[in-house]
Amino acid sequence: MAAPRKSSSNRRATVSIRDVARRARVSIATVSRAVNRVPTVDPDLAKRVWKAVAEVGYVPNTQARALVSGRSHILGLIVSEITNPFFPELVQEFENLAVAQGYEVMIGSTNYDAERTEQLIRRMLQRSVDGVAVMTFGIEEDIIKRLVEPDFPLVFVDAGPDLPNIRLLKVNYDEGIREAVQHLAALGHREIAFISGPLRLRSAAARRDAFRKSMADLGLAVPARHLVEGDHTLEGGMAAIEKLAALPELPTAVVCSNDMTAIGVLHGLFRTTYKVPEDISVVGFDDIHLAQFVLPPLTTVQMSCNSLAAAAVQALRAGIEPENARAPQSEWPIATHLVVRRSTTFPRGTLPALKRKAASAKAGKK
Amino acid sequence: MAAPRKSSSNRRATVSIRDVARRARVSIATVSRAVNRVPTVDPDLAKRVWKAVAEVGYVPNTQARALVSGRSHILGLIVSEITNPFFPELVQEFENLAVAQGYEVMIGSTNYDAERTEQLIRRMLQRSVDGVAVMTFGIEEDIIKRLVEPDFPLVFVDAGPDLPNIRLLKVNYDEGIREAVQHLAALGHREIAFISGPLRLRSAAARRDAFRKSMADLGLAVPARHLVEGDHTLEGGMAAIEKLAALPELPTAVVCSNDMTAIGVLHGLFRTTYKVPEDISVVGFDDIHLAQFVLPPLTTVQMSCNSLAAAAVQALRAGIEPENARAPQSEWPIATHLVVRRSTTFPRGTLPALKRKAASAKAGKK
DNA sequence: CGCATTGCGGAAAACGCTTTCTAAAACAGA
DNA sequence: TCTGTTTTAGAAAGCGTTTTCCGCAATGCG
């Protein structure tokens, strides 16, 4: 059907290890060893090989390499929604690190859809990725467990099946959310609402629980009407704040499960007569880039996607190359911390408990 | 060094074409043909093969397939900045289409950096992608030309070297920008400024030129001080509007080269006493998702990333599988159109030229 | 019924690489 | 000088596919 490959391939003229071998007058085995820096090859020979490599412009064929070595040097990265601004930041960082360590990245987003997720994993396995980081924050782990061999390197966030091949990135939600709640309480807030993400996400539930715990620890009540379920989108945030605004009396502060929700709240409130932060303080979660640029700049809990990405890559490599792993670590802690900007201040008519904090927050103008 | 592969591979237990062949009592050649739906194989045999495939859970090894067929079924997609919200939308669409057509996608962002771009292309070639869509809107085409064989399928946006392997996605900036300018002129604006992107980007220059042309055609002057160069980021938009605000008299409307810039303008103006749209009308470009949700919702020129992605995938396939290509098309037109929202209205004290348009824009409340 | 033709499945040769196995050379010790 | 040991490079066996080539059986035709 096709013309003989040799004569006129319509792919790029492929220069193979054989060409290098011929040029350097050595066997292909030696070329392979030299290129892979196997130490037993004579330095002079190696030099000759490298020269030939440069001369003929040799680039090893990754497919062939993967075929024989069983390693593709590709890491799978599964996120929930590439269009949610948090994830591109994560993806970028992950990719930078992976590439720096000799890996390629295969990205996919689940869009919270089980079938799509299954497809995605299948595709990744078919491309024989060396491991997968599942950064969806808590969805579909059963699908993954079902599709994947029990010794396949996997990284989950927060929680996952307790198997030796699975590494966990444990995000310390409590820490940052406690800081947020204490910050609000210190400003004088007592009525604080929480807009969660979709509760089937482990991370969403975890954040909500952290909120409740922090409130309880301060002796503050959280009536059911102050816990609204959102969906981690801007639109969801707008809808949620509308629900809260419909209450006989509004809480004086709202903590949101992610920044997009918080931004939605900001936008929702712009349409009302309520002002942020004077009437209502708003706190986000994630600290996406955009958070600094909304109006007012968003006070939020930072979950560093740098450390998240770094931990994920490290953890994956630990699973893929056990020989290079240092400590056989199975849990990787991720810190979270409050970043105070302008979207929080003391409630109208309430004197702040802590002068200092109030002063810094007060700088928020409009 | 390693244990004999057969006995205890630490990769997933790989079931190969041989296992299927054994099970179906046919040769591996037949399995291959059946799996690839070659029509010459007897339907009964094919059925037997498929049954065996299902029974042993066979999944073809893409690496081996790529090695022998010379096609990886991977499309490269190069964008400038994955963290610019326009691109994730594009990426998502591109990926959906590619996957639906049997391709995988390898994504990379240049971050406007030449060295990084070169690295990226090298990586893509090393993974032997079947073709690359360069959606950076005009950067580094020389790098690509240098690294890539002259018959390698390539897709560029706007313009590129005139080679037979290169397909061009021709975005019709004129159309949408003309609509924007006419819309503003119809509302009564005469002093309209333009904030461009980085002018070394072809697309940025093209948008600016389209703006100048549209203005000229309406007999409107564009003094140099009304042409500000931005950088397509939110921060750049804020900086640019500050520059304009420092002018003895502000223009009554600003057209921006992309939505992030426009959003930056919105934010910049919030810090002043000027109101959008009452004091200044703002128009964006791209129509990213966020544009609907800023305050006020942004009037913008929509460049459909759906059609952009669709055209890119189609054009790539046309280059990769010439046998399946319909018309040997080398230019793919992309339309742009104005979407009127709330960030534009007639200038203070000016009666709109066109009653109707003004009425629809007037709906903007605040 | 015999011969040419067609249809279809199997054997085997790649694809480009890694890695094992083997053998040659170099060296040391007796 | 010969044997035994250590290097180090080459030969060759795969890795899991696709695809060509070949041969066998079945069919059509005279």
PDB file of N, CA and C in Angstrom, chain A residues 246-318:
ATOM      1  N   ALA A 246     -30.226  35.783  50.782  1.00  0.00           N
ATOM      2  CA  ALA A 246     -31.666  35.630  50.955  1.00  0.00           C
ATOM      3  C   ALA A 246     -32.037  35.344  52.406  1.00  0.00           C
ATOM      4  N   LEU A 247     -31.045  35.079  53.241  1.00  0.00           N
ATOM      5  CA  LEU A 247     -31.278  34.785  54.648  1.00  0.00           C
ATOM      6  C   LEU A 247     -31.806  36.028  55.362  1.00  0.00           C
ATOM      7  N   PRO A 248     -32.580  35.834  56.428  1.00  0.00           N
ATOM      8  CA  PRO A 248     -33.077  36.991  57.194  1.00  0.00           C
ATOM      9  C   PRO A 248     -31.924  37.897  57.614  1.00  0.00           C
ATOM     10  N   GLU A 249     -30.840  37.308  58.105  1.00  0.00           N
ATOM     11  CA  GLU A 249     -29.679  38.181  58.315  1.00  0.00           C
ATOM     12  C   GLU A 249     -28.411  37.527  57.796  1.00  0.00           C
ATOM     13  N   LEU A 250     -27.660  38.343  57.098  1.00  0.00           N
ATOM     14  CA  LEU A 250     -26.437  37.847  56.477  1.00  0.00           C
ATOM     15  C   LEU A 250     -25.362  37.597  57.526  1.00  0.00           C
ATOM     16  N   PRO A 251     -24.522  36.589  57.291  1.00  0.00           N
ATOM     17  CA  PRO A 251     -23.295  36.504  58.088  1.00  0.00           C
ATOM     18  C   PRO A 251     -22.429  37.716  57.759  1.00  0.00           C
ATOM     19  N   THR A 252     -21.490  38.015  58.640  1.00  0.00           N
ATOM     20  CA  THR A 252     -20.629  39.175  58.369  1.00  0.00           C
ATOM     21  C   THR A 252     -19.381  38.786  57.604  1.00  0.00           C
ATOM     22  N   ALA A 253     -19.164  37.494  57.500  1.00  0.00           N
ATOM     23  CA  ALA A 253     -17.984  37.041  56.749  1.00  0.00           C
ATOM     24  C   ALA A 253     -18.285  35.716  56.075  1.00  0.00           C
ATOM     25  N   VAL A 254     -17.605  35.483  54.950  1.00  0.00           N
ATOM     26  CA  VAL A 254     -17.778  34.237  54.219  1.00  0.00           C
ATOM     27  C   VAL A 254     -16.407  33.671  53.867  1.00  0.00           C
ATOM     28  N   VAL A 255     -16.227  32.411  54.206  1.00  0.00           N
ATOM     29  CA  VAL A 255     -15.009  31.714  53.796  1.00  0.00           C
ATOM     30  C   VAL A 255     -15.393  30.774  52.655  1.00  0.00           C
ATOM     31  N   CYS A 256     -14.570  30.776  51.606  1.00  0.00           N
ATOM     32  CA  CYS A 256     -14.913  29.969  50.435  1.00  0.00           C
ATOM     33  C   CYS A 256     -13.890  28.859  50.232  1.00  0.00           C
ATOM     34  N   SER A 257     -14.364  27.802  49.646  1.00  0.00           N
ATOM     35  CA  SER A 257     -13.553  26.605  49.484  1.00  0.00           C
ATOM     36  C   SER A 257     -12.502  26.761  48.384  1.00  0.00           C
ATOM     37  N   ASN A 258     -12.704  27.703  47.481  1.00  0.00           N
ATOM     38  CA  ASN A 258     -11.617  28.030  46.552  1.00  0.00           C
ATOM     39  C   ASN A 258     -11.768  29.464  46.064  1.00  0.00           C
ATOM     40  N   ASP A 259     -10.765  29.928  45.358  1.00  0.00           N
ATOM     41  CA  ASP A 259     -10.753  31.336  44.962  1.00  0.00           C
ATOM     42  C   ASP A 259     -11.809  31.670  43.930  1.00  0.00           C
ATOM     43  N   MET A 260     -12.065  30.770  43.013  1.00  0.00           N
ATOM     44  CA  MET A 260     -13.072  31.065  41.999  1.00  0.00           C
ATOM     45  C   MET A 260     -14.423  31.291  42.666  1.00  0.00           C
ATOM     46  N   THR A 261     -14.736  30.472  43.645  1.00  0.00           N
ATOM     47  CA  THR A 261     -15.967  30.681  44.399  1.00  0.00           C
ATOM     48  C   THR A 261     -15.969  32.063  45.044  1.00  0.00           C
ATOM     49  N   ALA A 262     -14.861  32.409  45.666  1.00  0.00           N
ATOM     50  CA  ALA A 262     -14.768  33.699  46.343  1.00  0.00           C
ATOM     51  C   ALA A 262     -14.944  34.843  45.348  1.00  0.00           C
ATOM     52  N   ILE A 263     -14.361  34.660  44.174  1.00  0.00           N
ATOM     53  CA  ILE A 263     -14.489  35.711  43.169  1.00  0.00           C
ATOM     54  C   ILE A 263     -15.946  35.808  42.721  1.00  0.00           C
ATOM     55  N   GLY A 264     -16.596  34.678  42.620  1.00  0.00           N
ATOM     56  CA  GLY A 264     -18.018  34.672  42.327  1.00  0.00           C
ATOM     57  C   GLY A 264     -18.811  35.421  43.392  1.00  0.00           C
ATOM     58  N   VAL A 265     -18.424  35.214  44.640  1.00  0.00           N
ATOM     59  CA  VAL A 265     -19.089  35.914  45.740  1.00  0.00           C
ATOM     60  C   VAL A 265     -18.886  37.424  45.593  1.00  0.00           C
ATOM     61  N   LEU A 266     -17.667  37.799  45.319  1.00  0.00           N
ATOM     62  CA  LEU A 266     -17.370  39.220  45.117  1.00  0.00           C
ATOM     63  C   LEU A 266     -18.280  39.802  44.035  1.00  0.00           C
ATOM     64  N   HIS A 267     -18.368  39.086  42.926  1.00  0.00           N
ATOM     65  CA  HIS A 267     -19.178  39.582  41.830  1.00  0.00           C
ATOM     66  C   HIS A 267     -20.650  39.600  42.188  1.00  0.00           C
ATOM     67  N   GLY A 268     -21.083  38.559  42.878  1.00  0.00           N
ATOM     68  CA  GLY A 268     -22.482  38.521  43.303  1.00  0.00           C
ATOM     69  C   GLY A 268     -22.805  39.716  44.191  1.00  0.00           C
ATOM     70  N   LEU A 269     -21.893  40.034  45.081  1.00  0.00           N
ATOM     71  CA  LEU A 269     -22.169  41.119  46.022  1.00  0.00           C
ATOM     72  C   LEU A 269     -22.124  42.484  45.348  1.00  0.00           C
ATOM     73  N   PHE A 270     -21.346  42.602  44.287  1.00  0.00           N
ATOM     74  CA  PHE A 270     -21.296  43.857  43.549  1.00  0.00           C
ATOM     75  C   PHE A 270     -22.672  44.241  43.029  1.00  0.00           C
ATOM     76  N   ARG A 271     -23.458  43.250  42.769  1.00  0.00           N
ATOM     77  CA  ARG A 271     -24.792  43.518  42.223  1.00  0.00           C
ATOM     78  C   ARG A 271     -25.773  43.928  43.305  1.00  0.00           C
ATOM     79  N   THR A 272     -25.348  43.793  44.550  1.00  0.00           N
ATOM     80  CA  THR A 272     -26.230  44.187  45.648  1.00  0.00           C
ATOM     81  C   THR A 272     -25.722  45.507  46.204  1.00  0.00           C
ATOM     82  N   THR A 273     -26.303  45.916  47.299  1.00  0.00           N
ATOM     83  CA  THR A 273     -25.830  47.159  47.921  1.00  0.00           C
ATOM     84  C   THR A 273     -24.747  46.875  48.957  1.00  0.00           C
ATOM     85  N   TYR A 274     -24.469  45.609  49.176  1.00  0.00           N
ATOM     86  CA  TYR A 274     -23.429  45.267  50.152  1.00  0.00           C
ATOM     87  C   TYR A 274     -22.048  45.527  49.587  1.00  0.00           C
ATOM     88  N   LYS A 275     -21.185  46.029  50.452  1.00  0.00           N
ATOM     89  CA  LYS A 275     -19.804  46.288  50.024  1.00  0.00           C
ATOM     90  C   LYS A 275     -18.862  45.288  50.687  1.00  0.00           C
ATOM     91  N   VAL A 276     -17.857  44.879  49.908  1.00  0.00           N
ATOM     92  CA  VAL A 276     -16.783  44.053  50.454  1.00  0.00           C
ATOM     93  C   VAL A 276     -15.558  44.947  50.594  1.00  0.00           C
ATOM     94  N   PRO A 277     -14.916  45.015  51.722  1.00  0.00           N
ATOM     95  CA  PRO A 277     -15.142  44.204  52.919  1.00  0.00           C
ATOM     96  C   PRO A 277     -16.016  44.874  53.972  1.00  0.00           C
ATOM     97  N   GLU A 278     -16.474  46.125  53.736  1.00  0.00           N
ATOM     98  CA  GLU A 278     -17.140  46.872  54.810  1.00  0.00           C
ATOM     99  C   GLU A 278     -18.346  46.118  55.371  1.00  0.00           C
ATOM    100  N   ASP A 279     -19.188  45.592  54.470  1.00  0.00           N
ATOM    101  CA  ASP A 279     -20.363  44.883  54.956  1.00  0.00           C
ATOM    102  C   ASP A 279     -20.096  43.394  55.159  1.00  0.00           C
ATOM    103  N   ILE A 280     -19.337  42.847  54.257  1.00  0.00           N
ATOM    104  CA  ILE A 280     -19.043  41.417  54.324  1.00  0.00           C
ATOM    105  C   ILE A 280     -17.584  41.188  53.996  1.00  0.00           C
ATOM    106  N   SER A 281     -16.939  40.404  54.852  1.00  0.00           N
ATOM    107  CA  SER A 281     -15.565  40.011  54.552  1.00  0.00           C
ATOM    108  C   SER A 281     -15.599  38.699  53.787  1.00  0.00           C
ATOM    109  N   VAL A 282     -14.658  38.546  52.859  1.00  0.00           N
ATOM    110  CA  VAL A 282     -14.621  37.345  52.035  1.00  0.00           C
ATOM    111  C   VAL A 282     -13.209  36.764  52.055  1.00  0.00           C
ATOM    112  N   VAL A 283     -13.140  35.469  52.242  1.00  0.00           N
ATOM    113  CA  VAL A 283     -11.856  34.775  52.221  1.00  0.00           C
ATOM    114  C   VAL A 283     -11.925  33.654  51.187  1.00  0.00           C
ATOM    115  N   GLY A 284     -10.866  33.524  50.415  1.00  0.00           N
ATOM    116  CA  GLY A 284     -10.808  32.459  49.426  1.00  0.00           C
ATOM    117  C   GLY A 284      -9.886  31.325  49.844  1.00  0.00           C
ATOM    118  N   PHE A 285      -9.596  30.465  48.886  1.00  0.00           N
ATOM    119  CA  PHE A 285      -8.664  29.358  49.136  1.00  0.00           C
ATOM    120  C   PHE A 285      -7.987  29.002  47.827  1.00  0.00           C
ATOM    121  N   ASP A 286      -6.688  28.880  47.839  1.00  0.00           N
ATOM    122  CA  ASP A 286      -5.840  28.492  46.704  1.00  0.00           C
ATOM    123  C   ASP A 286      -4.755  29.529  46.465  1.00  0.00           C
ATOM    124  N   ASP A 287      -5.182  30.805  46.518  1.00  0.00           N
ATOM    125  CA  ASP A 287      -4.310  31.906  46.114  1.00  0.00           C
ATOM    126  C   ASP A 287      -3.878  31.787  44.666  1.00  0.00           C
ATOM    127  N   ILE A 288      -4.841  31.770  43.784  1.00  0.00           N
ATOM    128  CA  ILE A 288      -4.501  31.817  42.368  1.00  0.00           C
ATOM    129  C   ILE A 288      -4.026  33.221  42.021  1.00  0.00           C
ATOM    130  N   HIS A 289      -3.375  33.302  40.912  1.00  0.00           N
ATOM    131  CA  HIS A 289      -2.783  34.572  40.490  1.00  0.00           C
ATOM    132  C   HIS A 289      -3.817  35.693  40.455  1.00  0.00           C
ATOM    133  N   LEU A 290      -4.985  35.350  39.922  1.00  0.00           N
ATOM    134  CA  LEU A 290      -6.037  36.352  39.772  1.00  0.00           C
ATOM    135  C   LEU A 290      -6.464  36.957  41.108  1.00  0.00           C
ATOM    136  N   ALA A 291      -6.271  36.231  42.190  1.00  0.00           N
ATOM    137  CA  ALA A 291      -6.767  36.680  43.493  1.00  0.00           C
ATOM    138  C   ALA A 291      -6.214  38.052  43.882  1.00  0.00           C
ATOM    139  N   GLN A 292      -5.011  38.344  43.424  1.00  0.00           N
ATOM    140  CA  GLN A 292      -4.431  39.650  43.766  1.00  0.00           C
ATOM    141  C   GLN A 292      -5.094  40.774  42.992  1.00  0.00           C
ATOM    142  N   PHE A 293      -5.772  40.417  41.928  1.00  0.00           N
ATOM    143  CA  PHE A 293      -6.209  41.455  41.003  1.00  0.00           C
ATOM    144  C   PHE A 293      -7.699  41.704  40.993  1.00  0.00           C
ATOM    145  N   VAL A 294      -8.436  40.949  41.761  1.00  0.00           N
ATOM    146  CA  VAL A 294      -9.858  41.252  41.836  1.00  0.00           C
ATOM    147  C   VAL A 294     -10.047  42.438  42.765  1.00  0.00           C
ATOM    148  N   LEU A 295     -11.249  42.907  42.854  1.00  0.00           N
ATOM    149  CA  LEU A 295     -11.521  44.079  43.689  1.00  0.00           C
ATOM    150  C   LEU A 295     -12.536  43.752  44.750  1.00  0.00           C
ATOM    151  N   PRO A 296     -12.207  43.869  45.991  1.00  0.00           N
ATOM    152  CA  PRO A 296     -10.854  44.165  46.502  1.00  0.00           C
ATOM    153  C   PRO A 296      -9.973  42.925  46.396  1.00  0.00           C
ATOM    154  N   PRO A 297      -8.645  43.130  46.393  1.00  0.00           N
ATOM    155  CA  PRO A 297      -7.735  41.987  46.371  1.00  0.00           C
ATOM    156  C   PRO A 297      -8.106  41.001  47.461  1.00  0.00           C
ATOM    157  N   LEU A 298      -8.077  39.748  47.109  1.00  0.00           N
ATOM    158  CA  LEU A 298      -8.697  38.720  47.934  1.00  0.00           C
ATOM    159  C   LEU A 298      -7.780  38.223  49.049  1.00  0.00           C
ATOM    160  N   THR A 299      -8.288  38.276  50.265  1.00  0.00           N
ATOM    161  CA  THR A 299      -7.648  37.558  51.357  1.00  0.00           C
ATOM    162  C   THR A 299      -7.928  36.083  51.138  1.00  0.00           C
ATOM    163  N   THR A 300      -6.885  35.273  51.186  1.00  0.00           N
ATOM    164  CA  THR A 300      -7.099  33.877  50.805  1.00  0.00           C
ATOM    165  C   THR A 300      -6.080  32.968  51.470  1.00  0.00           C
ATOM    166  N   VAL A 301      -6.392  31.697  51.474  1.00  0.00           N
ATOM    167  CA  VAL A 301      -5.467  30.720  52.032  1.00  0.00           C
ATOM    168  C   VAL A 301      -4.618  30.182  50.893  1.00  0.00           C
ATOM    169  N   GLN A 302      -3.338  30.332  51.025  1.00  0.00           N
ATOM    170  CA  GLN A 302      -2.466  29.893  49.954  1.00  0.00           C
ATOM    171  C   GLN A 302      -2.121  28.418  50.081  1.00  0.00           C
ATOM    172  N   MET A 303      -2.393  27.696  49.001  1.00  0.00           N
ATOM    173  CA  MET A 303      -1.913  26.322  48.930  1.00  0.00           C
ATOM    174  C   MET A 303      -0.909  26.337  47.785  1.00  0.00           C
ATOM    175  N   SER A 304       0.340  26.311  48.105  1.00  0.00           N
ATOM    176  CA  SER A 304       1.371  26.530  47.101  1.00  0.00           C
ATOM    177  C   SER A 304       1.356  25.446  46.042  1.00  0.00           C
ATOM    178  N   CYS A 305       1.063  25.840  44.806  1.00  0.00           N
ATOM    179  CA  CYS A 305       1.086  24.795  43.789  1.00  0.00           C
ATOM    180  C   CYS A 305       2.505  24.425  43.460  1.00  0.00           C
ATOM    181  N   ASN A 306       3.450  25.267  43.826  1.00  0.00           N
ATOM    182  CA  ASN A 306       4.836  24.856  43.663  1.00  0.00           C
ATOM    183  C   ASN A 306       5.159  23.653  44.529  1.00  0.00           C
ATOM    184  N   SER A 307       4.800  23.732  45.802  1.00  0.00           N
ATOM    185  CA  SER A 307       5.152  22.593  46.647  1.00  0.00           C
ATOM    186  C   SER A 307       4.319  21.374  46.287  1.00  0.00           C
ATOM    187  N   LEU A 308       3.084  21.637  45.875  1.00  0.00           N
ATOM    188  CA  LEU A 308       2.226  20.530  45.467  1.00  0.00           C
ATOM    189  C   LEU A 308       2.852  19.810  44.276  1.00  0.00           C
ATOM    190  N   ALA A 309       3.260  20.591  43.280  1.00  0.00           N
ATOM    191  CA  ALA A 309       3.851  19.995  42.086  1.00  0.00           C
ATOM    192  C   ALA A 309       5.165  19.303  42.432  1.00  0.00           C
ATOM    193  N   ALA A 310       5.970  19.957  43.222  1.00  0.00           N
ATOM    194  CA  ALA A 310       7.268  19.376  43.572  1.00  0.00           C
ATOM    195  C   ALA A 310       7.079  18.061  44.300  1.00  0.00           C
ATOM    196  N   ALA A 311       6.175  18.050  45.249  1.00  0.00           N
ATOM    197  CA  ALA A 311       5.936  16.818  45.992  1.00  0.00           C
ATOM    198  C   ALA A 311       5.422  15.722  45.074  1.00  0.00           C
ATOM    199  N   ALA A 312       4.544  16.098  44.171  1.00  0.00           N
ATOM    200  CA  ALA A 312       3.983  15.096  43.263  1.00  0.00           C
ATOM    201  C   ALA A 312       5.071  14.469  42.409  1.00  0.00           C
ATOM    202  N   VAL A 313       5.920  15.308  41.842  1.00  0.00           N
ATOM    203  CA  VAL A 313       6.979  14.770  40.984  1.00  0.00           C
ATOM    204  C   VAL A 313       7.936  13.903  41.798  1.00  0.00           C
ATOM    205  N   GLN A 314       8.332  14.407  42.947  1.00  0.00           N
ATOM    206  CA  GLN A 314       9.224  13.626  43.801  1.00  0.00           C
ATOM    207  C   GLN A 314       8.615  12.280  44.145  1.00  0.00           C
ATOM    208  N   ALA A 315       7.377  12.334  44.559  1.00  0.00           N
ATOM    209  CA  ALA A 315       6.712  11.110  45.003  1.00  0.00           C
ATOM    210  C   ALA A 315       6.597  10.121  43.857  1.00  0.00           C
ATOM    211  N   LEU A 316       6.309  10.629  42.671  1.00  0.00           N
ATOM    212  CA  LEU A 316       6.218   9.732  41.524  1.00  0.00           C
ATOM    213  C   LEU A 316       7.560   9.082  41.239  1.00  0.00           C
ATOM    214  N   ARG A 317       8.578   9.904  41.229  1.00  0.00           N
ATOM    215  CA  ARG A 317       9.896   9.342  40.941  1.00  0.00           C
ATOM    216  C   ARG A 317      10.286   8.309  41.984  1.00  0.00           C
ATOM    217  N   ALA A 318       9.914   8.553  43.207  1.00  0.00           N
ATOM    218  CA  ALA A 318      10.230   7.589  44.258  1.00  0.00           C
ATOM    219  C   ALA A 318       9.593   6.245  43.924  1.00  0.00           C
TER     220      ALA A 318
END
